[in-house]
Amino acid sequence: MDSVDPADIDRLISQVQEPDDQVFHQLDMNSRSNGERREHALLHAMVVIISDEEKGKDQSGELVTELLTEENFLVDAIVHVESRKSAIRKAIQTAVVGGADLVITVGATGLGSRDKAPEAAHAEIDRKVPGIAEALRSSGLAASSLEAGLSRGVAGVSGSTVVVNLAGTRSAIRDGMATLCPLVRHVIADMNR
């Protein structure tokens, strides 16, 4: 057996290119179009944090990302926007145009004058899915999360993207994500039949 020169190995390794995200996105799209069941495919999500605080202070994006990853979602982006209807709408539109399966807005669902998430989402939704918002409120109350139970959040579909408002407290996020993920998978599977 001939001996292998380490320089040849290094040269070959340097010629192999690492696949970028686009390769993985294309593989995901190919698996979806080859008749594989959608609920087993990797689903793409975008998280929109609505807050008037500085970016570094709000950790809810990391929590939502962690919970989505556990449910086999790929979080393409976490976007921080001010609580202005136009900024929230633009973030939702970005997710829809970008092909996200799910966009979750976090925060600004209460009764305060700066709480604009439900109005912004409502303006972008083509078809309402009130059962999702009702389930989030119901499970929130059952878990003693008043913010979730009293949330004015809405849910629906814009194009082929599910849009959901979540209240911004940790308990509302944790409980809401446990309730939300199976419902979203069902809605996405239903849309792709």
Tab-separated table of C-alpha atoms in Angstrom:
chain	number	residue	atom	x	y	z
A	1	MET	CA	0.000	0.000	0.000
A	2	ASP	CA	1.360	3.391	-0.983
A	3	SER	CA	1.886	6.004	1.651
A	4	VAL	CA	-0.233	9.162	1.472
A	5	ASP	CA	1.524	12.491	1.588
A	6	PRO	CA	-0.027	14.789	4.255
A	7	ALA	CA	0.431	17.733	1.882
A	8	ASP	CA	-1.853	16.001	-0.650
A	9	ILE	CA	-4.500	15.527	2.053
A	10	ASP	CA	-4.298	19.197	3.048
A	11	ARG	CA	-4.544	20.249	-0.609
A	12	LEU	CA	-7.631	18.079	-1.172
A	13	ILE	CA	-9.305	19.303	1.995
A	14	SER	CA	-8.761	22.914	0.973
A	15	GLN	CA	-10.497	22.219	-2.347
A	16	VAL	CA	-13.667	20.877	-0.723
A	17	GLN	CA	-16.150	23.670	-0.191
A	18	GLU	CA	-18.478	23.759	2.798
A	19	PRO	CA	-22.140	23.878	1.758
A	20	ASP	CA	-23.849	27.156	2.545
A	21	ASP	CA	-27.374	27.715	3.871
A	22	GLN	CA	-28.763	27.913	0.343
A	23	VAL	CA	-27.778	24.277	-0.282
A	24	PHE	CA	-29.676	23.170	2.820
A	25	HIS	CA	-32.689	25.319	1.905
A	26	GLN	CA	-32.694	23.739	-1.583
A	27	LEU	CA	-32.494	20.231	-0.114
A	28	ASP	CA	-35.412	21.085	2.155
A	29	MET	CA	-37.451	22.394	-0.786
A	30	ASN	CA	-36.607	19.287	-2.842
A	31	SER	CA	-37.778	16.985	-0.056
A	32	ARG	CA	-41.054	18.916	0.126
A	33	SER	CA	-41.648	18.673	-3.610
A	34	ASN	CA	-40.776	14.954	-3.767
A	35	GLY	CA	-43.979	14.040	-1.983
A	36	GLU	CA	-42.551	13.719	1.509
A	37	ARG	CA	-45.031	14.572	4.197
A	38	ARG	CA	-44.730	18.247	5.121
A	39	GLU	CA	-44.885	17.772	8.884
A	40	HIS	CA	-41.587	15.859	8.759
A	41	ALA	CA	-39.825	18.549	6.766
A	42	LEU	CA	-37.786	21.242	8.408
A	43	LEU	CA	-40.031	24.289	8.726
A	44	HIS	CA	-38.715	27.838	8.542
A	45	ALA	CA	-39.672	30.524	11.030
A	46	MET	CA	-38.992	34.177	11.691
A	47	VAL	CA	-39.342	35.739	15.141
A	48	VAL	CA	-40.298	39.405	15.473
A	49	ILE	CA	-39.610	40.926	18.883
A	50	ILE	CA	-41.734	44.030	19.424
A	51	SER	CA	-40.233	46.242	22.082
A	52	ASP	CA	-39.330	49.829	22.731
A	53	GLU	CA	-36.391	48.664	24.880
A	54	GLU	CA	-32.836	48.228	23.643
A	55	LYS	CA	-32.110	44.990	21.751
A	56	GLY	CA	-29.742	43.520	24.351
A	57	LYS	CA	-32.225	43.765	27.215
A	58	ASP	CA	-34.955	41.603	25.678
A	59	GLN	CA	-34.057	37.888	25.773
A	60	SER	CA	-37.390	36.589	24.491
A	61	GLY	CA	-36.044	36.025	20.964
A	62	GLU	CA	-33.529	33.497	22.227
A	63	LEU	CA	-36.224	31.704	24.235
A	64	VAL	CA	-38.588	31.470	21.254
A	65	THR	CA	-35.717	30.296	19.037
A	66	GLU	CA	-34.754	27.585	21.521
A	67	LEU	CA	-38.350	26.348	21.761
A	68	LEU	CA	-38.836	26.407	17.977
A	69	THR	CA	-35.572	24.517	17.428
A	70	GLU	CA	-36.760	21.810	19.842
A	71	GLU	CA	-39.828	21.457	17.601
A	72	ASN	CA	-37.690	21.060	14.437
A	73	PHE	CA	-38.118	24.607	13.119
A	74	LEU	CA	-35.218	26.488	11.575
A	75	VAL	CA	-35.288	30.095	12.769
A	76	ASP	CA	-34.062	32.130	9.829
A	77	ALA	CA	-34.027	35.435	11.718
A	78	ILE	CA	-34.856	37.239	14.920
A	79	VAL	CA	-35.917	40.794	14.126
A	80	HIS	CA	-36.333	43.543	16.720
A	81	VAL	CA	-38.808	46.295	15.850
A	82	GLU	CA	-40.361	49.218	17.671
A	83	SER	CA	-43.992	48.991	18.634
A	84	ARG	CA	-45.217	50.838	15.560
A	85	LYS	CA	-47.802	49.320	13.256
A	86	SER	CA	-45.790	50.111	10.113
A	87	ALA	CA	-42.595	48.524	11.495
A	88	ILE	CA	-44.445	45.386	12.590
A	89	ARG	CA	-46.217	45.082	9.225
A	90	LYS	CA	-42.914	45.446	7.368
A	91	ALA	CA	-41.345	42.659	9.448
A	92	ILE	CA	-44.308	40.355	8.765
A	93	GLN	CA	-44.161	41.171	5.049
A	94	THR	CA	-40.437	40.354	5.030
A	95	ALA	CA	-41.140	36.917	6.500
A	96	VAL	CA	-43.936	36.224	4.005
A	97	VAL	CA	-41.898	37.325	0.984
A	98	GLY	CA	-38.893	35.402	2.328
A	99	GLY	CA	-40.895	32.175	2.292
A	100	ALA	CA	-41.095	31.564	6.035
A	101	ASP	CA	-43.598	28.920	7.080
A	102	LEU	CA	-44.236	30.729	10.356
A	103	VAL	CA	-43.781	34.253	11.673
A	104	ILE	CA	-44.266	34.825	15.389
A	105	THR	CA	-44.508	38.314	16.788
A	106	VAL	CA	-43.679	38.538	20.482
A	107	GLY	CA	-45.050	41.353	22.624
A	108	ALA	CA	-47.341	44.353	22.131
A	109	THR	CA	-50.560	42.310	22.455
A	110	GLY	CA	-51.991	44.020	25.524
A	111	LEU	CA	-54.244	47.022	25.997
A	112	GLY	CA	-51.597	49.744	26.175
A	113	SER	CA	-51.505	52.578	23.686
A	114	ARG	CA	-48.234	51.198	22.218
A	115	ASP	CA	-49.570	47.627	21.804
A	116	LYS	CA	-50.009	47.453	18.026
A	117	ALA	CA	-49.184	43.825	17.139
A	118	PRO	CA	-52.790	42.598	16.661
A	119	GLU	CA	-53.670	45.515	14.375
A	120	ALA	CA	-50.498	45.063	12.321
A	121	ALA	CA	-50.977	41.305	11.963
A	122	HIS	CA	-54.667	41.701	11.132
A	123	ALA	CA	-53.727	44.034	8.255
A	124	GLU	CA	-51.385	41.368	6.803
A	125	ILE	CA	-53.538	38.261	7.286
A	126	ASP	CA	-55.460	36.909	4.286
A	127	ARG	CA	-57.374	34.275	6.265
A	128	LYS	CA	-57.943	34.285	10.007
A	129	VAL	CA	-57.376	31.143	12.059
A	130	PRO	CA	-59.116	32.192	15.285
A	131	GLY	CA	-58.749	28.743	16.843
A	132	ILE	CA	-55.007	29.297	17.291
A	133	ALA	CA	-55.445	32.600	19.130
A	134	GLU	CA	-58.254	31.101	21.239
A	135	ALA	CA	-56.094	28.091	22.140
A	136	LEU	CA	-53.211	30.377	23.151
A	137	ARG	CA	-55.488	32.431	25.408
A	138	SER	CA	-57.125	29.340	26.900
A	139	SER	CA	-53.856	27.550	27.651
A	140	GLY	CA	-52.404	30.800	28.998
A	141	LEU	CA	-55.222	31.184	31.493
A	142	ALA	CA	-54.942	27.526	32.483
A	143	ALA	CA	-51.237	28.125	33.204
A	144	SER	CA	-52.046	31.283	35.221
A	145	SER	CA	-50.447	33.595	32.664
A	146	LEU	CA	-52.765	36.600	32.724
A	147	GLU	CA	-50.823	38.302	29.913
A	148	ALA	CA	-51.444	35.318	27.630
A	149	GLY	CA	-55.051	34.895	28.741
A	150	LEU	CA	-55.889	38.546	28.158
A	151	SER	CA	-53.827	38.914	24.977
A	152	ARG	CA	-55.515	40.555	21.995
A	153	GLY	CA	-53.242	38.508	19.722
A	154	VAL	CA	-54.523	37.183	16.427
A	155	ALA	CA	-53.495	34.317	14.168
A	156	GLY	CA	-53.983	33.593	10.513
A	157	VAL	CA	-52.366	32.959	7.170
A	158	SER	CA	-50.713	35.444	4.845
A	159	GLY	CA	-49.944	33.783	1.524
A	160	SER	CA	-48.541	30.459	2.706
A	161	THR	CA	-47.117	31.820	5.970
A	162	VAL	CA	-48.775	31.314	9.340
A	163	VAL	CA	-48.750	34.577	11.333
A	164	VAL	CA	-49.204	34.476	15.122
A	165	ASN	CA	-49.047	37.101	17.883
A	166	LEU	CA	-47.719	35.937	21.269
A	167	ALA	CA	-47.752	37.899	24.514
A	168	GLY	CA	-44.237	38.859	25.572
A	169	THR	CA	-43.831	37.427	29.080
A	170	ARG	CA	-41.682	34.321	29.651
A	171	SER	CA	-44.656	32.323	30.936
A	172	ALA	CA	-46.802	33.353	27.956
A	173	ILE	CA	-43.994	32.378	25.577
A	174	ARG	CA	-43.259	29.011	27.202
A	175	ASP	CA	-46.900	27.978	27.431
A	176	GLY	CA	-47.786	29.520	24.081
A	177	MET	CA	-45.057	27.685	22.196
A	178	ALA	CA	-46.107	24.332	23.658
A	179	THR	CA	-49.653	25.004	22.444
A	180	LEU	CA	-48.700	26.648	19.166
A	181	CYS	CA	-46.256	24.266	17.490
A	182	PRO	CA	-48.598	21.275	16.952
A	183	LEU	CA	-51.348	23.619	15.713
A	184	VAL	CA	-49.014	25.339	13.243
A	185	ARG	CA	-47.777	22.000	11.892
A	186	HIS	CA	-51.397	20.953	11.327
A	187	VAL	CA	-52.269	24.233	9.556
A	188	ILE	CA	-49.199	23.996	7.303
A	189	ALA	CA	-49.937	20.361	6.448
A	190	ASP	CA	-53.559	21.291	5.716
A	191	MET	CA	-52.505	24.120	3.377
A	192	ASN	CA	-50.187	21.767	1.467
A	193	ARG	CA	-52.737	19.037	0.726
